[in-house]
PDB file of C-alpha atoms in Angstrom:
ATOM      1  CA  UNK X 134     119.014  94.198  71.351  1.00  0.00           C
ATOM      2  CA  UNK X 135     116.281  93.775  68.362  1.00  0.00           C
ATOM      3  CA  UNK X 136     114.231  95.984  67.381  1.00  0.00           C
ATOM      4  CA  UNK X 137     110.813  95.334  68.629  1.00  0.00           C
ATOM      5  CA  UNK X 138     107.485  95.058  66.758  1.00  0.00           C
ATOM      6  CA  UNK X 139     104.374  95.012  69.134  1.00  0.00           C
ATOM      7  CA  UNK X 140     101.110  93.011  67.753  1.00  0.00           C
ATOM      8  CA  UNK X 141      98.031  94.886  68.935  1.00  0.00           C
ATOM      9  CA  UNK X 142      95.235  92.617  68.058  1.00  0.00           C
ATOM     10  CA  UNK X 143      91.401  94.086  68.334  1.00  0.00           C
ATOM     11  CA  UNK X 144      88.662  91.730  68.738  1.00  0.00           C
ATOM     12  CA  UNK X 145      85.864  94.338  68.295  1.00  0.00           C
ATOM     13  CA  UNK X 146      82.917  91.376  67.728  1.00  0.00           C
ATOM     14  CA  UNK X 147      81.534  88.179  68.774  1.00  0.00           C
ATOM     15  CA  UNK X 148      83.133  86.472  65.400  1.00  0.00           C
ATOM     16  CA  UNK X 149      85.661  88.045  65.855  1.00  0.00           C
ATOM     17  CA  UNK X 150      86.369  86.397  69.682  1.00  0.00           C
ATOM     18  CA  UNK X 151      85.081  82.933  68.546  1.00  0.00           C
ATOM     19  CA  UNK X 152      86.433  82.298  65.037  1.00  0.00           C
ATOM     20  CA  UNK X 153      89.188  84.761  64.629  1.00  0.00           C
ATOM     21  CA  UNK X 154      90.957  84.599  67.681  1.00  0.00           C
ATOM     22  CA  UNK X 155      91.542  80.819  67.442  1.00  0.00           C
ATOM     23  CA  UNK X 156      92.941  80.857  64.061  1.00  0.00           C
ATOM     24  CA  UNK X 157      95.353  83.594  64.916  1.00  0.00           C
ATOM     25  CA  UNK X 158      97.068  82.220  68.044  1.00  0.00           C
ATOM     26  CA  UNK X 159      97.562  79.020  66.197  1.00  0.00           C
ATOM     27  CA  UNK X 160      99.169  80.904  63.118  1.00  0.00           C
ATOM     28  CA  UNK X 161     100.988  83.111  65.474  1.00  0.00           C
ATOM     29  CA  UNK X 162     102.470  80.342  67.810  1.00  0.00           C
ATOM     30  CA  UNK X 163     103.847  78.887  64.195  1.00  0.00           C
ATOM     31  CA  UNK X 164     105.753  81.561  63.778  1.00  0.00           C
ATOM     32  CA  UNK X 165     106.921  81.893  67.473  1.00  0.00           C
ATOM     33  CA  UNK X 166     105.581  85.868  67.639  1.00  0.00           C
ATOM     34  CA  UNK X 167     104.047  87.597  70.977  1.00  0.00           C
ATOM     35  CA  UNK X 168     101.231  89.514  70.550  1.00  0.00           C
ATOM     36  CA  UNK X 169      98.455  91.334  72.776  1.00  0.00           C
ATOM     37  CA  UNK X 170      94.599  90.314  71.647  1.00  0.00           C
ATOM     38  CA  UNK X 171      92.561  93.377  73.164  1.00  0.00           C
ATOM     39  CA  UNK X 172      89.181  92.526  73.654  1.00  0.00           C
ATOM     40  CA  UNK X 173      85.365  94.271  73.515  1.00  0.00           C
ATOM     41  CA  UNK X 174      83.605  93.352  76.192  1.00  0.00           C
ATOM     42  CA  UNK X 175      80.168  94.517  76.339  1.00  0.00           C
ATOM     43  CA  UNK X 176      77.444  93.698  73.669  1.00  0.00           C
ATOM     44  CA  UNK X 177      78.298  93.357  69.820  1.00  0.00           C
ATOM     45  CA  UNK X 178      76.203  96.096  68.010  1.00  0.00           C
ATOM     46  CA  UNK X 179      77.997  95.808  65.294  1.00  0.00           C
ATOM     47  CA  UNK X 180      74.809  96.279  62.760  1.00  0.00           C
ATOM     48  CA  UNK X 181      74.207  99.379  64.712  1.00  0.00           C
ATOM     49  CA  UNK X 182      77.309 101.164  64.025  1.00  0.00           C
ATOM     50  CA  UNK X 183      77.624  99.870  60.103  1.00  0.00           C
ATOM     51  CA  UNK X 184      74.035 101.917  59.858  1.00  0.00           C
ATOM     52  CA  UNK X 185      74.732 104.565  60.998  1.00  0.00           C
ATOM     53  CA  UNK X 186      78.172 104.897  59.010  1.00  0.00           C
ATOM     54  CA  UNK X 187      80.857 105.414  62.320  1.00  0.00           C
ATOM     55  CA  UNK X 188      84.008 107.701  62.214  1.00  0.00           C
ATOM     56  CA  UNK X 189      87.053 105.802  61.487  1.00  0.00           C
ATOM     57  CA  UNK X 190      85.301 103.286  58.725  1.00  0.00           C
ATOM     58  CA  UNK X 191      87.980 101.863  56.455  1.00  0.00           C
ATOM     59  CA  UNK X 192      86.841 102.772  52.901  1.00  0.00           C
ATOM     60  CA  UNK X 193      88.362 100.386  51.112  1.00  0.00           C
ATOM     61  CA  UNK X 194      87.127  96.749  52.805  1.00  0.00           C
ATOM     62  CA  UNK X 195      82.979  95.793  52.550  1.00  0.00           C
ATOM     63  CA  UNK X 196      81.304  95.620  55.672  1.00  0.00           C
ATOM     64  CA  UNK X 197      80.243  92.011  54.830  1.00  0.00           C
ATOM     65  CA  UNK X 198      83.570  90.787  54.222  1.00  0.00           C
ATOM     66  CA  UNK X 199      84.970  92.636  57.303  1.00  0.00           C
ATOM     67  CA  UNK X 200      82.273  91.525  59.962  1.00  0.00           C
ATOM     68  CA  UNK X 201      80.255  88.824  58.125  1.00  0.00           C
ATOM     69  CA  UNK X 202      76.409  89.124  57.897  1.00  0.00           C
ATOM     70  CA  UNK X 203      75.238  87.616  61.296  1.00  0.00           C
ATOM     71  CA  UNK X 204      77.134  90.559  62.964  1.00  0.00           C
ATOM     72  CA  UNK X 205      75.769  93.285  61.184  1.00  0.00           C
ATOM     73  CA  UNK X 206      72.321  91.958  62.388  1.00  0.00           C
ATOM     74  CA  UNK X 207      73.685  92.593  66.064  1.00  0.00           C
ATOM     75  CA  UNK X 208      71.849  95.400  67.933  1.00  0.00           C
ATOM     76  CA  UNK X 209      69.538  96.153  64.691  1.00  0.00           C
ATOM     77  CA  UNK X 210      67.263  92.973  63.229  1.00  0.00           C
ATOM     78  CA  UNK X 211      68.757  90.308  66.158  1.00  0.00           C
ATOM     79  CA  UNK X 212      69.631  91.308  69.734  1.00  0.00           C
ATOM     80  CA  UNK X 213      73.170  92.567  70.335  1.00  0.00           C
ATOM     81  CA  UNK X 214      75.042  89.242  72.231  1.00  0.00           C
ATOM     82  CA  UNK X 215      77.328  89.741  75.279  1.00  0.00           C
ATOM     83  CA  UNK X 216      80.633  89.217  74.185  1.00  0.00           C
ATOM     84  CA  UNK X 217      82.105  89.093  77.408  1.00  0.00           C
ATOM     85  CA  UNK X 218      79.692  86.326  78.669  1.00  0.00           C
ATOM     86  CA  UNK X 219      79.839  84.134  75.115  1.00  0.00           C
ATOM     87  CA  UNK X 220      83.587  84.724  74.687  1.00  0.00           C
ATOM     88  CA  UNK X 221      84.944  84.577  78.042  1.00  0.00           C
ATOM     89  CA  UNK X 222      86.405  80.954  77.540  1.00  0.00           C
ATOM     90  CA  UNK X 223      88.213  82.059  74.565  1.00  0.00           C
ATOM     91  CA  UNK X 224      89.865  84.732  76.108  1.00  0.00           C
ATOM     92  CA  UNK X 225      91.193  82.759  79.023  1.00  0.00           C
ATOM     93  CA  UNK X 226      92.231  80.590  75.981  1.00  0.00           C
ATOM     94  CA  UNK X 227      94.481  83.373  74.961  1.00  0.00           C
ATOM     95  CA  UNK X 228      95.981  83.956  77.846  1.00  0.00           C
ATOM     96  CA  UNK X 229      96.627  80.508  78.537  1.00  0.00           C
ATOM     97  CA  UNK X 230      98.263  80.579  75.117  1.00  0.00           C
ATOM     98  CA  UNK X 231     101.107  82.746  76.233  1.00  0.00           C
ATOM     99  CA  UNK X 232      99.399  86.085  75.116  1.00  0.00           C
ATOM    100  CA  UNK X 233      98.875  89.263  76.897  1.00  0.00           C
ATOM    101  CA  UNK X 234      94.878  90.263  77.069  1.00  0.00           C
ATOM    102  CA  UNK X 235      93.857  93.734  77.639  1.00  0.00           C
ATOM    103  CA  UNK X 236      90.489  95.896  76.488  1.00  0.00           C
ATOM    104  CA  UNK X 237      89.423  97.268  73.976  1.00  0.00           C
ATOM    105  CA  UNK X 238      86.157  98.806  74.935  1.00  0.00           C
ATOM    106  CA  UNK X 239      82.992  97.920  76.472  1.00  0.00           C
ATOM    107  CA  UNK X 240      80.016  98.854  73.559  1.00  0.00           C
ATOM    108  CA  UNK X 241      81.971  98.904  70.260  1.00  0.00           C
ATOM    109  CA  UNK X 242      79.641 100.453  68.337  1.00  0.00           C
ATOM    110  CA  UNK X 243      78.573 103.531  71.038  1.00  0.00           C
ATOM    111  CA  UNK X 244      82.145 104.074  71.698  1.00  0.00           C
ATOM    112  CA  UNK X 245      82.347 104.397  67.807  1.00  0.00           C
ATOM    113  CA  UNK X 246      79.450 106.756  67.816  1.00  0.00           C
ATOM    114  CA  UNK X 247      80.014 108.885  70.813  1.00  0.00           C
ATOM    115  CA  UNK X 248      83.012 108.742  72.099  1.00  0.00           C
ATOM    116  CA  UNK X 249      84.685 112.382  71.032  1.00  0.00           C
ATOM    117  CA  UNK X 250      81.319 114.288  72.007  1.00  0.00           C
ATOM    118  CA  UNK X 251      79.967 112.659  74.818  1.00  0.00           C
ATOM    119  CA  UNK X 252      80.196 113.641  78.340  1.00  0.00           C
ATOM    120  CA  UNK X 253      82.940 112.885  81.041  1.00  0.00           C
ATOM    121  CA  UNK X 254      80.566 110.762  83.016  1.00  0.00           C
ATOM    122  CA  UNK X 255      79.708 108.320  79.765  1.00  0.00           C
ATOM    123  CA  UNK X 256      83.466 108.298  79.680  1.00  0.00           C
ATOM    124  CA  UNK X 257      83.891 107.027  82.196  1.00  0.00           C
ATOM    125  CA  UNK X 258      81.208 104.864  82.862  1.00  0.00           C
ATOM    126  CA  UNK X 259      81.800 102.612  79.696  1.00  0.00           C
ATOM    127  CA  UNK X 260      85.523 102.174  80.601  1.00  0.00           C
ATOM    128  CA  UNK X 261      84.619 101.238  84.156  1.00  0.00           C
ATOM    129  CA  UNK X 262      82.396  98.541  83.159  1.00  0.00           C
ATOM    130  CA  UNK X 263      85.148  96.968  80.654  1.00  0.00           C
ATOM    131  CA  UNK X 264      87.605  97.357  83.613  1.00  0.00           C
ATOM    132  CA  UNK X 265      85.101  95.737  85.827  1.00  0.00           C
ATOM    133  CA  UNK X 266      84.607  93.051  83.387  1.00  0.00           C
ATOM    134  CA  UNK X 267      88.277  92.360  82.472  1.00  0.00           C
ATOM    135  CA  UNK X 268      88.749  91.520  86.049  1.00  0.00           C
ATOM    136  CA  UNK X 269      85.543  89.404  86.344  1.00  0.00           C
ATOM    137  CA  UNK X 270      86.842  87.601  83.522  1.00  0.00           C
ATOM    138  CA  UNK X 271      90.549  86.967  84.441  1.00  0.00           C
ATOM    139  CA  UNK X 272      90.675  87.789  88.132  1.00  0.00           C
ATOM    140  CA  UNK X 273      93.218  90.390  88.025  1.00  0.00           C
ATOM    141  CA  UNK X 274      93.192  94.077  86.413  1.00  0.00           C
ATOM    142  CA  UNK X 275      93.850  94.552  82.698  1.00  0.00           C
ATOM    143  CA  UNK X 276      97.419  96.105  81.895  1.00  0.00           C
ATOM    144  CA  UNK X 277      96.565  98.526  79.067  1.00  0.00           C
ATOM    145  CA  UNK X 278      93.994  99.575  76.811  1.00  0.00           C
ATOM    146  CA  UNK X 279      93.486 100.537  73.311  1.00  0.00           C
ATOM    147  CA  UNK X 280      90.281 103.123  72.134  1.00  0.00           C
ATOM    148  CA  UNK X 281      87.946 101.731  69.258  1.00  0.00           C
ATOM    149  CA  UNK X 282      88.530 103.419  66.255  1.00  0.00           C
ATOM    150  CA  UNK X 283      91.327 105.265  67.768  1.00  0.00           C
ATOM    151  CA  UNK X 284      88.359 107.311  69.166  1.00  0.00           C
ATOM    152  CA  UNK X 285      89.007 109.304  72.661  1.00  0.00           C
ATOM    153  CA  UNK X 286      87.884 112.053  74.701  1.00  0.00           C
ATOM    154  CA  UNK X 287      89.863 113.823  77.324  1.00  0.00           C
ATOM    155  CA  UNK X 288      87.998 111.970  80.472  1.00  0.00           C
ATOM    156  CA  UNK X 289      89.093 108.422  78.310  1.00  0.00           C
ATOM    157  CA  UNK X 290      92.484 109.507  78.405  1.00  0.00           C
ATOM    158  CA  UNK X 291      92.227 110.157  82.015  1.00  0.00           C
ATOM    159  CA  UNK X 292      90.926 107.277  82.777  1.00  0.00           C
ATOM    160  CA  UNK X 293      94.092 105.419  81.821  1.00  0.00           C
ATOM    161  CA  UNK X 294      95.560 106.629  84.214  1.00  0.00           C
ATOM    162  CA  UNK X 295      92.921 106.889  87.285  1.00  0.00           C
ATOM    163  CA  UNK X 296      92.604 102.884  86.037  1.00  0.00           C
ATOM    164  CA  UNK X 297      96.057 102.179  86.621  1.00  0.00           C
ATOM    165  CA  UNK X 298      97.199 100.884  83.143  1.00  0.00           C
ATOM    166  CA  UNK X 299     100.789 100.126  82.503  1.00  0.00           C
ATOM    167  CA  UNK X 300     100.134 101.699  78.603  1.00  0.00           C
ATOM    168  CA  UNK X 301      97.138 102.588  76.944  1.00  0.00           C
ATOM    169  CA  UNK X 302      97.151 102.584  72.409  1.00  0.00           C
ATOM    170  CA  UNK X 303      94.975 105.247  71.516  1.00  0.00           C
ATOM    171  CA  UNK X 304      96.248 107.032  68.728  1.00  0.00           C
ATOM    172  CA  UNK X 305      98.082 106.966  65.620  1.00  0.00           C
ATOM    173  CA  UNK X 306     101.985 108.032  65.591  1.00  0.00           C
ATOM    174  CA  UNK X 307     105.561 107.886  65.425  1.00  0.00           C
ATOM    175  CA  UNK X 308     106.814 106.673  68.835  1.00  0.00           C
ATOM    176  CA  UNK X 309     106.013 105.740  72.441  1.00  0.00           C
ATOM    177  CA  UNK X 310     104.828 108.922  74.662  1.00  0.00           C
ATOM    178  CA  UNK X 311     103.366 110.596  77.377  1.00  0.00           C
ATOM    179  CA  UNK X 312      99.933 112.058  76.481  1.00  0.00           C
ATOM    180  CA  UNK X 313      99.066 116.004  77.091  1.00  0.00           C
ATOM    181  CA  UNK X 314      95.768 116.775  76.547  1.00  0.00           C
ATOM    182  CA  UNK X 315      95.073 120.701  76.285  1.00  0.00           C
ATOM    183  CA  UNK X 316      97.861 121.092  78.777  1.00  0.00           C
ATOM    184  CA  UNK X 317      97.145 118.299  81.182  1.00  0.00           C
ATOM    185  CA  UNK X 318      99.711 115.697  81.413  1.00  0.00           C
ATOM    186  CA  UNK X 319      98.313 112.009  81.609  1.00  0.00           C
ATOM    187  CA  UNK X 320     100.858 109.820  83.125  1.00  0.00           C
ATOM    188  CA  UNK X 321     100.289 106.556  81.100  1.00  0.00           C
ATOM    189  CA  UNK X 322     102.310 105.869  78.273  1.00  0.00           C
ATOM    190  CA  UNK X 323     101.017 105.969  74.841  1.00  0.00           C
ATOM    191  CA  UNK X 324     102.055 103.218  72.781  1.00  0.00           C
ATOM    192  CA  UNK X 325     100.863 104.602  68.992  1.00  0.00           C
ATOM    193  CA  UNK X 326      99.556 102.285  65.988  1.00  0.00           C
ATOM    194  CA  UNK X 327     102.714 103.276  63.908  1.00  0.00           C
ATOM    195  CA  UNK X 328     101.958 101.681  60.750  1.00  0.00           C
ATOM    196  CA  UNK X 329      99.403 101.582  58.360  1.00  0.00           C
ATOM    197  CA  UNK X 330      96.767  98.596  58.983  1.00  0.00           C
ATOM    198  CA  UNK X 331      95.961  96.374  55.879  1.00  0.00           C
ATOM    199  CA  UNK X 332      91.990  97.754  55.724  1.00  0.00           C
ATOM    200  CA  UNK X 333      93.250 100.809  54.969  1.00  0.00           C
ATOM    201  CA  UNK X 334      96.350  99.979  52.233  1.00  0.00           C
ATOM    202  CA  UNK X 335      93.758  96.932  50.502  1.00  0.00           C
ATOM    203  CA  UNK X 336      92.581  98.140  47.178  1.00  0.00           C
ATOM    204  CA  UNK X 337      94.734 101.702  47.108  1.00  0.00           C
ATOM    205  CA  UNK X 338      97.698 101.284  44.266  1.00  0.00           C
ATOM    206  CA  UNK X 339      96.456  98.158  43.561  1.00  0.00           C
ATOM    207  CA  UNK X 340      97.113  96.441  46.060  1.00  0.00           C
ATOM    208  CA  UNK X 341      95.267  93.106  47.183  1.00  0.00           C
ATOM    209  CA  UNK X 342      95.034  90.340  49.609  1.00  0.00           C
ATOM    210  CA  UNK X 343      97.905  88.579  47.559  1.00  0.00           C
ATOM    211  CA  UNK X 344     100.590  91.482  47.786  1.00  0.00           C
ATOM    212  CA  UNK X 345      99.540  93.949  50.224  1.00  0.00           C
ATOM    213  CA  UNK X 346     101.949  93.359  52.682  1.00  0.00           C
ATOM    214  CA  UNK X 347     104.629  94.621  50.423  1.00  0.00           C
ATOM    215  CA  UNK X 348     104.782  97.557  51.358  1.00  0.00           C
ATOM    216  CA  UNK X 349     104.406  96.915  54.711  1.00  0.00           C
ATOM    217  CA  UNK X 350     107.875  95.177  54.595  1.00  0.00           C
ATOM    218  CA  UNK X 351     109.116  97.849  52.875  1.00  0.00           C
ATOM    219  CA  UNK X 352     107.551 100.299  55.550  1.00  0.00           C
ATOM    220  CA  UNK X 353     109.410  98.573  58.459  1.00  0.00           C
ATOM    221  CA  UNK X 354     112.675  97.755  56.058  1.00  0.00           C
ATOM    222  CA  UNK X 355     113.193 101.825  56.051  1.00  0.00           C
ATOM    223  CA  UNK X 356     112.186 102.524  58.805  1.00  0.00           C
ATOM    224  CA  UNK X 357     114.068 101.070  61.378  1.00  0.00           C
ATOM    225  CA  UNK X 358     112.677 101.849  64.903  1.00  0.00           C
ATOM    226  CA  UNK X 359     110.052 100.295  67.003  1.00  0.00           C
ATOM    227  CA  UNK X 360     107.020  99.969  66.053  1.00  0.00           C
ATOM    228  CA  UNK X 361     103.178  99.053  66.621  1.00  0.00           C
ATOM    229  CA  UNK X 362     101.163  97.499  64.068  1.00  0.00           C
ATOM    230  CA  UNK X 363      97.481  97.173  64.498  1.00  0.00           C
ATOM    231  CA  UNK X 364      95.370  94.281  63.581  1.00  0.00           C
ATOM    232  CA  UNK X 365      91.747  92.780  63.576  1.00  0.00           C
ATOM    233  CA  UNK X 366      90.258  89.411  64.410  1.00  0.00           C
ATOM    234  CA  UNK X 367      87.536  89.878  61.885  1.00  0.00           C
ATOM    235  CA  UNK X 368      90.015  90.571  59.051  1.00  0.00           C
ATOM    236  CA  UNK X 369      93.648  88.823  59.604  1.00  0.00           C
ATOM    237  CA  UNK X 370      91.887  86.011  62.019  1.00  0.00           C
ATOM    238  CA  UNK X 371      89.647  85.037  58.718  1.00  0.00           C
ATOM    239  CA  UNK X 372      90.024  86.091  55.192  1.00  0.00           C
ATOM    240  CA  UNK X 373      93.121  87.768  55.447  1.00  0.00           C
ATOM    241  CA  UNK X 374      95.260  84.880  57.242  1.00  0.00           C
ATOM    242  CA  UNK X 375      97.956  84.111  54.684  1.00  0.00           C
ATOM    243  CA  UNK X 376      98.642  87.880  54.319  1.00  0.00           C
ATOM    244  CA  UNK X 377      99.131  87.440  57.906  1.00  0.00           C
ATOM    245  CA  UNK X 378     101.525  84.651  57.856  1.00  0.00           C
ATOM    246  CA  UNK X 379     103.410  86.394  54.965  1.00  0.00           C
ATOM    247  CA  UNK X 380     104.136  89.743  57.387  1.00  0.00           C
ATOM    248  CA  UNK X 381     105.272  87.557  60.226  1.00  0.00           C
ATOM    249  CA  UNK X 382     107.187  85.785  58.345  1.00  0.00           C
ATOM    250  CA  UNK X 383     108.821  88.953  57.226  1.00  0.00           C
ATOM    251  CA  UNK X 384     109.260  90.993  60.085  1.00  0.00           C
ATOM    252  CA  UNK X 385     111.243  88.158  61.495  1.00  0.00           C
ATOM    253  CA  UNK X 386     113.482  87.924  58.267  1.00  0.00           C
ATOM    254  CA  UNK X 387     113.943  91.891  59.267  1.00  0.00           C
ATOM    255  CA  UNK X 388     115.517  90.924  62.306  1.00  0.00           C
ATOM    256  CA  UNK X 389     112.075  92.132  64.207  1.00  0.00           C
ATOM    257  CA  UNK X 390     111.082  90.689  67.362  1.00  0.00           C
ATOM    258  CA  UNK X 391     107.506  89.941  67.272  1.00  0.00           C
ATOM    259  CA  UNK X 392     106.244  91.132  71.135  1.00  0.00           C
ATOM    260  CA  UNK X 393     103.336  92.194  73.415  1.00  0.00           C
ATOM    261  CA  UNK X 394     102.632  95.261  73.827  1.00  0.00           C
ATOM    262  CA  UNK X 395     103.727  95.130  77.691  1.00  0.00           C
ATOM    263  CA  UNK X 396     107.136  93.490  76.431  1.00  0.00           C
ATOM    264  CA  UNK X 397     107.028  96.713  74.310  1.00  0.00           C
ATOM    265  CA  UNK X 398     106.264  98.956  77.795  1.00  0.00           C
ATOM    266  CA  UNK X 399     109.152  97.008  79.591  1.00  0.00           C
ATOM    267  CA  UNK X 400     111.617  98.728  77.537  1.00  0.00           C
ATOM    268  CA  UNK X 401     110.477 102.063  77.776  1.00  0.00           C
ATOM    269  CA  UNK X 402     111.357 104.617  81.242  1.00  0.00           C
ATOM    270  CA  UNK X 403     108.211 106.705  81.449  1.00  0.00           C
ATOM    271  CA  UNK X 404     110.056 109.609  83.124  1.00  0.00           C
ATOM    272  CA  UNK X 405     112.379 109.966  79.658  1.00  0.00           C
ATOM    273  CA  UNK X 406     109.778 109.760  77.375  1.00  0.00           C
ATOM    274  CA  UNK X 407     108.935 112.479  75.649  1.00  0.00           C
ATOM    275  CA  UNK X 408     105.268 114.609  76.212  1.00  0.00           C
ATOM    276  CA  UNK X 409     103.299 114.908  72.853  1.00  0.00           C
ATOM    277  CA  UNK X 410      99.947 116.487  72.535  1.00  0.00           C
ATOM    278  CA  UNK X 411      96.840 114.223  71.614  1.00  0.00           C
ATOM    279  CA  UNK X 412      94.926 115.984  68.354  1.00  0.00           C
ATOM    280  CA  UNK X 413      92.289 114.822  65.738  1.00  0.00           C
ATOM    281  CA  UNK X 414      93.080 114.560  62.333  1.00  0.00           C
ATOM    282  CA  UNK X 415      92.864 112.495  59.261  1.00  0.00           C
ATOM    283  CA  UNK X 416      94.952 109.451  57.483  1.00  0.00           C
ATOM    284  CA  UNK X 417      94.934 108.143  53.600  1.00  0.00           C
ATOM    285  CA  UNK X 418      92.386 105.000  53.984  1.00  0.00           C
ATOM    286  CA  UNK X 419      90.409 105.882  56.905  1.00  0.00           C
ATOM    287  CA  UNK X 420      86.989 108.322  57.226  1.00  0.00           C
ATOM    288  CA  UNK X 421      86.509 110.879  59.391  1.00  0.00           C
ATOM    289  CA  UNK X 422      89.097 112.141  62.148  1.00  0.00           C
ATOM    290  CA  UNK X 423      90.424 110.042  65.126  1.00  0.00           C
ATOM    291  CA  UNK X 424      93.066 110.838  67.551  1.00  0.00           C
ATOM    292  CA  UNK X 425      97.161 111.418  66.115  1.00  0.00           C
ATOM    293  CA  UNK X 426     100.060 111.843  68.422  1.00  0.00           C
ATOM    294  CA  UNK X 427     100.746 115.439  68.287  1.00  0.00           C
ATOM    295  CA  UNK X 428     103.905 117.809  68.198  1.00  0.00           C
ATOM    296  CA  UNK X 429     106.459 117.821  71.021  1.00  0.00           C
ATOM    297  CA  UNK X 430     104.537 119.790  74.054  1.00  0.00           C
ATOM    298  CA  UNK X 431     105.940 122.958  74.357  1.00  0.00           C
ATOM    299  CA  UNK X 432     108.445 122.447  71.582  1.00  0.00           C
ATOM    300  CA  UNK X 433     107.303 125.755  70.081  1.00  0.00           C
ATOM    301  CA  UNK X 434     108.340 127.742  73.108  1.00  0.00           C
ATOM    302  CA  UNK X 435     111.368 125.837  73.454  1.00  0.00           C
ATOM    303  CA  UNK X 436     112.311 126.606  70.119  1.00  0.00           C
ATOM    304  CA  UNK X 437     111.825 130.560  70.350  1.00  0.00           C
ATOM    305  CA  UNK X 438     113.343 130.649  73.725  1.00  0.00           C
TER     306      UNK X 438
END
């Protein structure tokens, strides 16, 4: 059986959805890869969370060339649009495409801002009305989500499973498994970002548009395993295509099978996985802390005893 690579595509913004998405199923199809597009849902206030400087920022790409300058207007000088209502041709596009949908958040930039301090009941709230939308949307339930920013508090985790979701991508890590939060197990399968995205590897050692997915290949040559790789709309949908098609076209020389993240799910028994704790921390590229799959739970005690 091949080894699997799962595309995890966020489509934080209005541009994003409308000129980013199109560009990367076509590019995608050409190359005969699955992938999962995970959409915002709620209004682009994109501006709003470039102001204010949000956790998670990658240090090394401009906020002009990431988002464009009609975005970072969004929700500060022009009113924040509804990318659910614009968009929502586009991503019944996708999915007529062949490609798994799924959310990414309602309000990019407050889940940016607030997520890892506000209360349960905002929690839960925002991922309720991105669940709500989803199925307004497409008529049926979404199968996963993945946080903004990797951002998440413990009623966010929850509410992947209260939701229903097949898998939820919330973190940074090493391998597919189930989440324990202070203790409390949440039965719905983390599927981690397990390599580095190009934001945060463009300009570090040199590197640029032209050979930064070097040592991605390399990444995924070593390390042989499954794996998740994370990317943007706004960034491999535009400017960064033909780093893009260099990747695909080298994962598949690899011997990689380019998949969804449910095809990535279906190979996985949740009652073997292993139970990792959810922490913050930091990673080279990337301000401020977001959420890392932790060490084996209870591996301490296991250990001693």
């Amino acid at each position: 059986m091949n080894l699997k690579l799962a595309l995890k595509i966020n489509v934080a913004t209005l541009r994003g959805a409308l000129r980013g998405v199109p560009v990367m199923i076509e590019r995608l199809r050409r190359h005969g890869a699955g992938a999962s597009f995970l959409f915002s849902l709620g209004p682009d206030r994109t501006g709003r969370a470039w102001r204010s400087g949000f956790a998670g920022k990658p240090r090394q790409v401009s906020a002009f060339s990431h988002y464009g300058i009609s975005a970072l207007l969004y929700g500060t000088l022009l009113p924040p649009p509804d990318i659910g209502r614009r968009a929502a041709e586009v991503m019944r596009a996708t999915r007529d495409a062949g490609f798994e949908t799924a959310i990414h958040c309602w309000d990019y930039a407050a889940w940016l801002g607030n997520a890892e301090n506000l209360d349960a009941v905002w929690a839960e709230t925002e991922m309720r009305r991105a669940h709500e939308r989803y199925r307004e949307i497409f008529g049926v339930a979404a199968p996963g989500c993945g946080a903004a920013g990797w951002q998440l508090n413990a009623q966010a985790l929850r509410m992947t499973q209260r939701l229903g979701y097949r898998w939820a991508s919330d973190c940074r890590g090493r391998h597919p498994f189930m989440p324990v939060w202070h203790a409390e197990v949440v039965h719905c399968p983390q599927l981690p970002t397990t390599l580095p995205t190009l934001d945060e590897l463009l300009g570090t050692d040199e590197l640029t548009a032209a050979n930064v997915h070097l040592p991605l290949l390399r990444q995924t040559a070593e390390q042989r395993q499954d794996h998740v790789f994370t990317l943007h709309a706004e960034l491999e949908g535009l400017r960064l295509g033909d780093t893009l098609e260099r990747l695909l076209a080298g994962w598949r020389e690899q011997g990689y099978e380019l998949v969804s993240l449910t095809q990535l799910r279906d190979t996985l028994d949740p009652d073997r996985l292993p139970r990792h704790e959810m922490i913050r921390g930091e990673i080279p590229g990337r301000s401020g802390t977001l959420m890392l799959q932790g060490e084996e739970f209870l591996s301490t005690w296991q250990e001693a005893a």
